[in-house]
Coordinates of C-alpha atoms in Angstrom, one line a residue:
Chain A
X1 CA 0.0 0.0 0.0
X2 CA 1.4 3.4 -0.9
X3 CA 0.4 7.0 -0.3
X4 CA -3.3 7.9 0.0
X5 CA -5.2 8.1 -3.2
X6 CA -8.3 10.1 -4.0
X7 CA -10.1 9.9 -0.7
X8 CA -13.8 10.3 -0.5
X9 CA -14.7 9.2 3.0
X10 CA -17.1 6.3 2.5
X11 CA -19.3 5.2 5.3
X12 CA -20.3 1.6 5.5
X13 CA -23.8 1.4 6.8
X14 CA -23.9 -2.3 7.2
X15 CA -21.5 -5.2 7.3
X16 CA -22.5 -6.2 3.8
X17 CA -21.8 -2.8 2.5
X18 CA -18.5 -2.8 4.3
X19 CA -17.5 -6.0 2.5
X20 CA -18.7 -4.5 -0.9
X21 CA -16.7 -1.4 -0.5
X22 CA -13.6 -3.4 0.6
X23 CA -13.9 -5.5 -2.5
X24 CA -14.0 -2.3 -4.6
X25 CA -11.1 -0.7 -2.8
X26 CA -8.9 -3.8 -3.0
X27 CA -9.5 -4.2 -6.7
X28 CA -7.5 -1.1 -7.2
X29 CA -3.7 -1.1 -7.6
X30 CA -3.2 1.6 -4.9
X31 CA -4.8 1.1 -1.6
X32 CA -4.6 3.6 1.3
X33 CA -4.2 2.4 4.8
X34 CA -5.9 5.5 6.1
X35 CA -8.9 4.9 3.8
X36 CA -9.4 1.3 4.9
X37 CA -9.0 2.3 8.6
X38 CA -11.5 5.1 8.3
X39 CA -13.9 2.8 6.4
X40 CA -13.7 0.1 9.1
X41 CA -14.2 2.7 11.8
X42 CA -17.2 4.1 10.0
X43 CA -19.1 0.9 10.2
X44 CA -21.2 1.0 13.3
X45 CA -21.3 -2.4 14.8
X46 CA -24.7 -4.1 14.6
X47 CA -24.7 -7.5 16.2
X48 CA -27.6 -8.7 14.1
X49 CA -25.4 -8.5 11.1
X50 CA -22.5 -10.5 12.5
X51 CA -23.9 -12.8 15.1
X52 CA -23.9 -15.7 12.7
X53 CA -20.1 -15.5 12.5
X54 CA -19.5 -15.0 16.3
X55 CA -18.9 -18.5 17.5
X56 CA -17.2 -18.7 20.9
X57 CA -15.1 -21.4 22.2
X58 CA -14.9 -22.1 25.9
X59 CA -11.1 -22.6 26.0
X60 CA -9.7 -19.9 23.8
X61 CA -10.4 -17.2 21.3
X62 CA -11.7 -18.2 17.8
X63 CA -11.1 -17.0 14.3
X64 CA -14.2 -17.0 12.1
X65 CA -13.8 -16.2 8.4
X66 CA -16.3 -13.8 6.9
X67 CA -15.0 -13.1 3.5
X68 CA -11.9 -14.1 1.5
X69 CA -11.7 -10.9 -0.5
X70 CA -11.0 -12.6 -3.8
X71 CA -7.6 -13.6 -2.5
X72 CA -6.7 -9.9 -1.8
X73 CA -7.6 -9.9 1.8
X74 CA -9.2 -12.0 4.6
X75 CA -12.0 -10.5 6.7
X76 CA -12.7 -12.4 9.9
X77 CA -14.4 -12.1 13.2
X78 CA -12.5 -13.0 16.4
X79 CA -14.4 -14.0 19.5
X80 CA -12.8 -13.6 22.9
X81 CA -14.2 -15.1 26.0
X82 CA -13.5 -13.5 29.4
X83 CA -9.7 -13.5 30.0
X84 CA -8.8 -14.9 26.5
X85 CA -5.7 -13.5 25.0
X86 CA -3.3 -14.1 22.1
X87 CA 0.4 -14.7 22.3
X88 CA 2.8 -12.0 21.0
X89 CA 2.8 -12.3 17.3
X90 CA 3.9 -10.8 14.0
X91 CA 1.9 -10.4 10.8
X92 CA 4.0 -12.1 8.2
X93 CA 4.5 -8.9 6.2
X94 CA 0.8 -8.2 5.9
X95 CA -1.4 -5.3 6.9
X96 CA -3.6 -5.9 9.9
X97 CA -6.7 -3.9 10.7
X98 CA -8.6 -4.7 13.9
X99 CA -12.0 -3.2 14.7
X100 CA -13.8 -3.8 18.0
X101 CA -17.4 -4.9 17.4
X102 CA -18.3 -5.6 21.0
X103 CA -16.6 -5.2 24.4
X104 CA -13.0 -4.0 24.7
X105 CA -9.6 -5.4 23.8
X106 CA -6.2 -4.5 25.2
X107 CA -3.4 -4.2 22.7
X108 CA 0.2 -4.3 23.9
X109 CA 2.9 -3.3 21.4
X110 CA 6.3 -4.9 21.6
X111 CA 9.6 -4.1 19.9
X112 CA 11.1 -6.8 17.7
X113 CA 13.5 -8.8 19.8
X114 CA 17.3 -8.6 19.1
X115 CA 18.7 -11.2 16.7
X116 CA 20.0 -13.3 19.5
X117 CA 16.9 -12.8 21.6
X118 CA 17.9 -13.7 25.1
X119 CA 16.2 -11.2 27.4
X120 CA 12.8 -9.9 28.2
X121 CA 11.0 -8.3 25.3
X122 CA 10.5 -4.6 25.4
X123 CA 7.0 -3.3 25.7
X124 CA 6.4 -0.2 23.6
X125 CA 3.0 0.8 24.6
X126 CA -0.4 -0.5 25.5
X127 CA -4.0 0.8 25.1
X128 CA -7.5 -0.4 25.5
X129 CA -9.6 -0.3 22.3
X130 CA -13.2 0.6 22.6
X131 CA -16.2 -0.5 20.6
X132 CA -16.0 0.6 17.0
X133 CA -12.4 1.8 17.2
X134 CA -10.1 0.4 14.5
X135 CA -6.4 -0.3 15.1
X136 CA -3.8 -0.9 12.5
X137 CA -0.5 -2.7 12.7
X138 CA 2.2 -4.2 10.4
X139 CA 5.6 -5.8 10.9
X140 CA 7.4 -2.5 10.6
X141 CA 5.4 -1.0 13.4
X142 CA 6.2 -3.9 15.7
X143 CA 4.6 -6.9 17.3
X144 CA 1.6 -7.1 19.5
X145 CA -0.4 -9.1 22.0
X146 CA -4.2 -8.7 22.0
X147 CA -6.3 -9.7 25.0
X148 CA -9.7 -9.4 26.5
X149 CA -8.9 -8.4 30.0
X150 CA -12.5 -8.3 31.2
X151 CA -13.6 -11.0 33.6
X152 CA -17.2 -10.3 33.0
X153 CA -17.6 -9.4 29.3
X154 CA -16.8 -11.2 26.1
X155 CA -15.4 -9.3 23.2
X156 CA -15.8 -9.5 19.4
X157 CA -13.4 -8.0 16.9
X158 CA -13.4 -7.7 13.1
X159 CA -10.0 -8.2 11.4
X160 CA -8.8 -7.5 7.9
X161 CA -5.5 -9.0 6.8
X162 CA -4.0 -8.1 3.4
X163 CA -2.5 -10.1 1.8
X164 CA -4.1 -13.1 3.6
X165 CA -1.7 -15.3 5.5
X166 CA -2.1 -18.6 7.4
X167 CA 1.0 -18.7 9.5
X168 CA 2.9 -16.3 11.7
X169 CA 5.5 -16.3 14.5
X170 CA 4.6 -16.2 18.2
X171 CA 7.1 -14.9 20.7
X172 CA 8.0 -15.8 24.2
X173 CA 7.9 -12.5 26.2
X174 CA 10.6 -13.6 28.6
X175 CA 13.2 -14.6 26.0
X176 CA 12.2 -13.2 22.6
X177 CA 12.4 -16.7 21.1
X178 CA 10.0 -17.1 18.2
X179 CA 8.1 -20.1 17.0
X180 CA 6.2 -20.4 13.8
X181 CA 2.6 -21.4 14.0
X182 CA -0.1 -22.2 11.5
X183 CA -3.4 -20.5 11.9
X184 CA -6.8 -22.1 11.3
X185 CA -10.4 -21.0 11.2
X186 CA -12.9 -22.0 13.8
X187 CA -15.6 -21.4 11.3
X188 CA -15.9 -20.1 7.7
X189 CA -18.8 -18.1 6.3
X190 CA -20.8 -19.0 9.4
X191 CA -20.1 -22.8 9.3
X192 CA -18.1 -24.5 11.9
X193 CA -14.9 -26.0 10.4
X194 CA -13.7 -29.2 12.0
X195 CA -10.1 -29.9 11.3
X196 CA -7.7 -32.5 12.5
X197 CA -5.1 -30.1 13.8
X198 CA -6.2 -27.8 16.5
X199 CA -3.3 -25.5 16.2
X200 CA -4.1 -21.8 16.2
X201 CA -2.0 -18.9 17.2
Chain B
X1 CA -37.3 -10.5 41.8
X2 CA -41.1 -10.9 41.7
X3 CA -42.5 -13.4 44.1
X4 CA -44.6 -15.2 41.6
X5 CA -41.6 -16.0 39.3
X6 CA -41.8 -19.8 39.7
X7 CA -45.6 -19.8 39.2
X8 CA -45.6 -17.7 36.1
X9 CA -42.6 -19.4 34.4
X10 CA -42.4 -22.9 35.7
X11 CA -40.4 -24.0 32.6
X12 CA -37.9 -21.3 32.7
X13 CA -34.4 -22.6 31.7
X14 CA -32.3 -19.5 31.3
X15 CA -32.5 -16.4 33.5
X16 CA -30.3 -13.4 33.0
X17 CA -30.5 -10.7 35.7
X18 CA -27.1 -9.3 35.0
X19 CA -26.6 -5.6 35.5
X20 CA -29.8 -5.0 37.5
X21 CA -28.2 -3.9 40.7
X22 CA -29.5 -6.8 42.7
X23 CA -28.0 -7.2 46.2
X24 CA -29.5 -10.6 46.8
X25 CA -31.0 -13.5 44.9
X26 CA -34.1 -14.3 46.7
X27 CA -36.2 -17.4 47.5
X28 CA -38.4 -16.7 44.5
X29 CA -35.8 -18.6 42.5
X30 CA -35.8 -21.8 44.6
X31 CA -38.9 -23.2 43.1
X32 CA -37.8 -23.0 39.4
X33 CA -37.4 -26.7 38.7
X34 CA -36.1 -26.3 35.2
X35 CA -33.7 -23.4 35.6
X36 CA -30.3 -24.5 34.3
X37 CA -28.6 -21.2 33.6
X38 CA -28.5 -18.3 36.0
X39 CA -26.6 -15.2 34.9
X40 CA -26.3 -12.6 37.6
X41 CA -23.1 -10.8 36.8
X42 CA -22.4 -7.1 37.5
X43 CA -24.7 -6.8 40.4
X44 CA -24.2 -5.9 44.1
X45 CA -24.2 -9.5 45.3
X46 CA -21.7 -10.5 48.0
X47 CA -23.1 -9.8 51.4
X48 CA -24.6 -12.4 53.7
X49 CA -27.9 -13.6 52.3
X50 CA -26.9 -13.0 48.7
X51 CA -28.0 -16.5 47.9
X52 CA -31.3 -17.9 49.2
X53 CA -31.3 -20.3 52.1
X54 CA -32.0 -24.0 51.4
X55 CA -30.5 -23.7 47.9
X56 CA -29.0 -27.2 48.0
X57 CA -32.3 -28.9 48.8
X58 CA -34.5 -26.8 46.5
X59 CA -35.5 -27.8 42.9
X60 CA -33.2 -25.1 41.8
X61 CA -30.3 -26.7 43.5
X62 CA -30.7 -29.8 41.5
X63 CA -31.4 -28.2 38.1
X64 CA -28.7 -25.5 38.0
X65 CA -25.9 -26.2 35.6
X66 CA -24.4 -22.8 34.8
X67 CA -24.0 -20.0 37.4
X68 CA -22.3 -16.7 36.5
X69 CA -21.7 -14.4 39.5
X70 CA -18.8 -12.4 37.9
X71 CA -18.5 -8.7 38.6
X72 CA -20.1 -8.7 42.0
X73 CA -18.7 -8.1 45.5
X74 CA -18.1 -11.6 46.9
X75 CA -15.3 -11.6 49.4
X76 CA -15.6 -15.4 49.9
X77 CA -17.3 -18.2 48.0
X78 CA -20.7 -18.4 49.6
X79 CA -21.1 -21.8 51.4
X80 CA -24.6 -22.2 50.0
X81 CA -23.1 -22.4 46.5
X82 CA -21.2 -25.5 47.4
X83 CA -24.4 -27.4 47.7
X84 CA -25.1 -27.2 44.0
X85 CA -24.1 -30.8 43.1
X86 CA -25.1 -30.6 39.5
X87 CA -23.3 -27.4 38.8
X88 CA -21.1 -27.6 35.7
X89 CA -20.0 -24.1 35.2
X90 CA -19.2 -21.5 37.8
X91 CA -17.9 -18.0 37.3
X92 CA -16.8 -15.7 40.1
X93 CA -14.5 -13.6 38.0
X94 CA -14.0 -10.0 39.0
X95 CA -15.1 -10.3 42.7
X96 CA -13.1 -9.8 45.9
X97 CA -12.2 -13.4 46.8
X98 CA -9.1 -13.8 48.9
X99 CA -9.1 -17.6 48.8
X100 CA -10.8 -20.7 47.6
X101 CA -12.6 -22.9 50.1
X102 CA -11.4 -26.6 50.3
X103 CA -15.1 -27.6 50.1
X104 CA -15.0 -26.5 46.5
X105 CA -14.5 -30.2 46.0
X106 CA -18.2 -30.7 46.8
X107 CA -19.0 -29.4 43.3
X108 CA -18.6 -32.9 41.9
X109 CA -19.9 -32.0 38.4
X110 CA -17.9 -28.9 37.9
X111 CA -16.2 -28.6 34.4
X112 CA -15.6 -24.9 34.1
X113 CA -14.3 -22.7 37.0
X114 CA -13.5 -19.1 36.4
X115 CA -11.9 -17.3 39.3
X116 CA -9.8 -14.7 37.4
X117 CA -9.6 -11.1 38.7
X118 CA -9.8 -11.6 42.4
X119 CA -7.3 -11.4 45.3
X120 CA -6.6 -15.1 45.7
X121 CA -3.3 -15.9 47.3
X122 CA -3.3 -19.6 47.4
X123 CA -5.0 -22.6 45.9
X124 CA -6.2 -25.5 48.1
X125 CA -5.1 -29.0 47.0
X126 CA -8.8 -30.0 47.4
X127 CA -9.4 -28.3 44.1
X128 CA -7.8 -31.3 42.5
X129 CA -10.7 -33.5 43.6
X130 CA -12.9 -32.2 40.9
X131 CA -12.8 -35.1 38.5
X132 CA -14.5 -33.3 35.5
X133 CA -12.7 -30.0 35.7
X134 CA -11.5 -29.1 32.2
X135 CA -11.2 -25.3 32.3
X136 CA -9.6 -23.6 35.2
X137 CA -9.0 -19.8 35.2
X138 CA -6.9 -18.3 38.0
X139 CA -5.4 -15.4 36.1
X140 CA -5.1 -11.9 37.6
X141 CA -4.8 -13.0 41.2
X142 CA -2.0 -13.0 43.8
X143 CA -1.1 -16.7 43.7
X144 CA 2.4 -17.5 44.8
X145 CA 2.4 -21.3 44.2
X146 CA 0.3 -24.0 42.7
X147 CA -0.2 -27.2 44.8
X148 CA 1.3 -30.3 43.0
X149 CA -2.0 -32.1 43.6
X150 CA -3.5 -30.1 40.7
X151 CA -1.7 -32.6 38.5
X152 CA -4.5 -35.0 39.4
X153 CA -6.9 -33.0 37.3
X154 CA -6.8 -35.5 34.5
X155 CA -9.5 -33.8 32.5
X156 CA -7.9 -30.4 32.5
X157 CA -7.6 -28.9 29.0
X158 CA -6.9 -25.3 29.8
X159 CA -5.2 -23.7 32.8
X160 CA -5.0 -19.9 33.0
X161 CA -2.4 -18.6 35.4
X162 CA -1.2 -15.4 33.9
X163 CA -0.6 -12.3 36.0
X164 CA 0.0 -13.9 39.3
X165 CA 3.1 -14.1 41.6
X166 CA 4.4 -17.5 40.6
X167 CA 8.1 -18.1 40.5
X168 CA 8.0 -21.7 39.5
X169 CA 5.6 -24.5 38.9
X170 CA 5.4 -27.9 40.5
X171 CA 7.1 -30.6 38.5
X172 CA 3.9 -32.7 38.5
X173 CA 2.3 -30.2 36.1
X174 CA 3.9 -32.4 33.4
X175 CA 1.4 -35.1 34.2
X176 CA -1.5 -33.1 32.9
X177 CA -1.6 -35.1 29.6
X178 CA -4.7 -33.4 28.2
X179 CA -3.5 -29.9 28.9
X180 CA -3.6 -27.8 25.6
X181 CA -3.6 -24.3 26.9
X182 CA -1.4 -22.9 29.6
X183 CA -0.9 -19.2 30.2
X184 CA 1.9 -18.1 32.4
X185 CA 2.8 -14.6 31.3
X186 CA 3.0 -11.8 33.9
X187 CA 4.5 -14.1 36.6
X188 CA 8.0 -13.5 38.1
X189 CA 9.1 -16.9 36.9
X190 CA 12.6 -17.8 37.8
X191 CA 14.8 -17.6 34.8
X192 CA 18.1 -18.7 36.3
X193 CA 19.0 -22.0 37.9
X194 CA 18.2 -21.9 41.6
X195 CA 19.3 -24.3 44.2
X196 CA 17.9 -24.0 47.6
X197 CA 20.9 -23.9 49.8
X198 CA 19.2 -24.3 53.1
X199 CA 18.9 -28.0 53.7
X200 CA 17.8 -29.3 57.1
X201 CA 19.5 -32.6 57.7
X202 CA 17.1 -35.4 58.3
X203 CA 16.1 -36.3 61.8
X204 CA 17.0 -39.7 63.3
X205 CA 13.4 -40.7 62.9
X206 CA 13.6 -39.9 59.2
X207 CA 16.9 -41.7 58.7
X208 CA 15.4 -44.8 60.4
X209 CA 12.3 -44.5 58.3
X210 CA 14.3 -44.2 55.1
X211 CA 16.3 -47.3 56.0
X212 CA 13.1 -49.3 56.7
X213 CA 11.7 -48.3 53.3
X214 CA 14.8 -48.6 51.1
X215 CA 16.0 -51.9 52.6
X216 CA 12.4 -53.3 52.7
X217 CA 12.7 -54.1 56.4
X218 CA 9.5 -56.1 57.1
X219 CA 7.2 -54.9 59.7
X220 CA 3.6 -55.3 60.7
X221 CA 1.2 -52.8 62.5
X222 CA 1.7 -54.8 65.7
X223 CA 5.4 -54.2 65.6
X224 CA 5.3 -50.5 65.8
X225 CA 3.3 -47.7 67.5
X226 CA 0.4 -46.5 65.4
X227 CA 2.0 -43.1 64.8
X228 CA 5.1 -44.7 63.3
X229 CA 3.1 -47.0 61.1
X230 CA 1.4 -43.9 59.8
X231 CA 4.7 -42.1 59.4
X232 CA 6.1 -44.9 57.3
X233 CA 3.1 -44.8 55.0
X234 CA 4.0 -41.2 54.1
X235 CA 7.2 -41.9 52.4
X236 CA 7.7 -40.1 49.1
X237 CA 9.8 -41.6 46.4
X238 CA 12.6 -39.4 45.2
X239 CA 11.8 -38.3 41.7
X240 CA 15.3 -38.9 40.4
X241 CA 14.8 -42.0 38.3
X242 CA 18.3 -43.1 39.1
X243 CA 17.8 -43.0 42.9
X244 CA 15.6 -45.4 44.7
X245 CA 15.6 -43.3 47.9
X246 CA 12.6 -42.0 49.7
X247 CA 12.1 -39.0 52.0
X248 CA 9.6 -38.0 54.6
X249 CA 10.0 -34.4 55.7
X250 CA 13.5 -33.6 54.8
X251 CA 14.1 -32.9 51.2
X252 CA 16.0 -30.6 48.9
X253 CA 14.1 -28.2 46.8
X254 CA 15.4 -27.6 43.4
X255 CA 14.3 -25.7 40.4
X256 CA 14.9 -27.3 37.0
X257 CA 14.1 -25.9 33.6
X258 CA 12.1 -28.0 31.2
X259 CA 11.7 -27.2 27.6
X260 CA 8.2 -27.2 26.2
X261 CA 7.8 -27.6 22.4
X262 CA 11.5 -27.0 22.1
X263 CA 11.0 -23.3 22.5
X264 CA 9.9 -22.3 25.9
X265 CA 11.6 -23.0 29.2
X266 CA 9.5 -23.4 32.3
X267 CA 11.0 -23.5 35.8
X268 CA 9.7 -26.5 37.7
X269 CA 10.2 -27.2 41.3
X270 CA 11.0 -30.6 42.5
X271 CA 12.1 -32.3 45.7
X272 CA 15.0 -34.7 46.0
X273 CA 15.9 -36.8 48.9
X274 CA 19.3 -35.3 49.6
X275 CA 21.8 -32.7 48.2
X276 CA 23.9 -35.6 46.9
X277 CA 21.0 -37.0 45.0
X278 CA 20.7 -35.1 41.8
X279 CA 19.3 -35.2 38.4
X280 CA 22.4 -35.0 36.2
X281 CA 21.7 -31.4 35.1
X282 CA 21.9 -29.9 38.5
X283 CA 25.5 -30.9 39.2
X284 CA 27.7 -27.9 38.8
X285 CA 26.0 -25.6 36.4
X286 CA 24.5 -22.3 37.6
X287 CA 23.9 -20.8 34.3
X288 CA 20.6 -20.5 32.6
X289 CA 21.9 -21.7 29.3
X290 CA 22.7 -25.2 30.4
X291 CA 20.1 -27.1 28.4
X292 CA 22.2 -29.8 27.0
X293 CA 21.9 -32.4 29.7
X294 CA 20.4 -35.8 29.1
X295 CA 17.9 -35.5 31.9
X296 CA 16.5 -32.3 30.8
X297 CA 16.3 -33.6 27.3
X298 CA 14.3 -36.6 28.4
X299 CA 12.0 -34.2 30.3
X300 CA 11.8 -32.0 27.2
X301 CA 10.7 -34.8 25.0
X302 CA 8.2 -35.9 27.6
X303 CA 6.9 -32.4 28.0
X304 CA 6.8 -31.8 24.3
X305 CA 4.7 -34.8 23.7
X306 CA 2.3 -33.9 26.5
X307 CA 2.0 -30.2 26.2
X308 CA 0.7 -29.4 22.7
X309 CA 0.4 -25.7 23.1
X310 CA 1.7 -23.3 25.7
X311 CA 0.6 -19.7 25.8
X312 CA 3.4 -17.9 27.4
X313 CA 4.2 -14.3 28.1

């Protein structure tokens, strides 16, 4: 993605419309990070529109594919039970947009560990994202951990990754050691996917 | 809650009174024979009388499967709650609990227990007597150690321990063969090899007990006073596979590092029968990079097979 193109601030009035506009945007050669982020933020979360994708798992957060963006991007909904969190991870050279649809998520940013990672990873910053806010990250910005720190509320988030990727690295906060993991979907297009491997990141 | 609740809605299965400011759940609920799920989070429950008297004997006590009391003001687990024999899922997250009552073991059907976000400082070994427990959340508390008995939770699939005060884990944690998720971030886990230098030499009684056990000296209950028979039954085998010794009260604490999945190193605490008895890795090395010993490799492969996924900080 390069510098911003002709920006007319589009507002997505429904999830369907959001997907439509995203398809249009991503069919272009030049795509603007700011435009996508504004678009994602403009969509006012309406649970009726995404409830069918929001499948929770008791033990950990889930990734539920909503749209495969004609190969240009993946749009998915993540469901976080109380206390569920991710490991520290990278984004395999892709762009990552994360919008809160329900509840709150805490995002902690980390610096990339030194080559010979052998010490505690450095925290850069942390923030709590509120409903309808949209965050953006890519590998040049850093690594992050995302977690639902609430003990009483679940959280739901909408993620866009471009280009799509199905594996990433997770990092041990105490040592900086990384470990490649494959990511899978808990459900796709509203249907539960049962796979042999249960590995998710 | 309206007094006529159980008459108007006798078939009620799910009731959500979350965020209503309730300070107590009254007797109106007791006669709901079909109520399986009761959600009462984010209220003002916690004082005496928060739960109705006679809960265990009422129809509600037999039917209830899911109880969510998160975000209230409970400073202790209300005893009435422990009468819910059929309860499968209990959440007391975000309350003011300072401990977990040993009688938690009464909740024989419990599969899901959420206690995150309290002020819990220790975990009773009786928690291990919950045979169906598969999801245990203890994150965001003040827990300093985990009892080794928790390794008896054979059904445990997910254990959440992040943001506590743990410096090590009991070695027995490796026995949790079905554990798929383990979160440990935000604990002051020991990162360097630690050997406990204070070792109280064994008493004469202990030395005698050890000899009886290791030499298989035969005895019958009529040969010894009852207290010594009991004492001899408490012998613990030294975990060092190359040692056949036992210990009673006098043991050496050692922290050993075990690799999970070849990438993460977890400090485990174990007890050996004497400072001379050692797993090969503990011999001289005091550095944190000594991973290349046979014993720790054996442990690593065992751990890697058993722990499929570890969520670490």
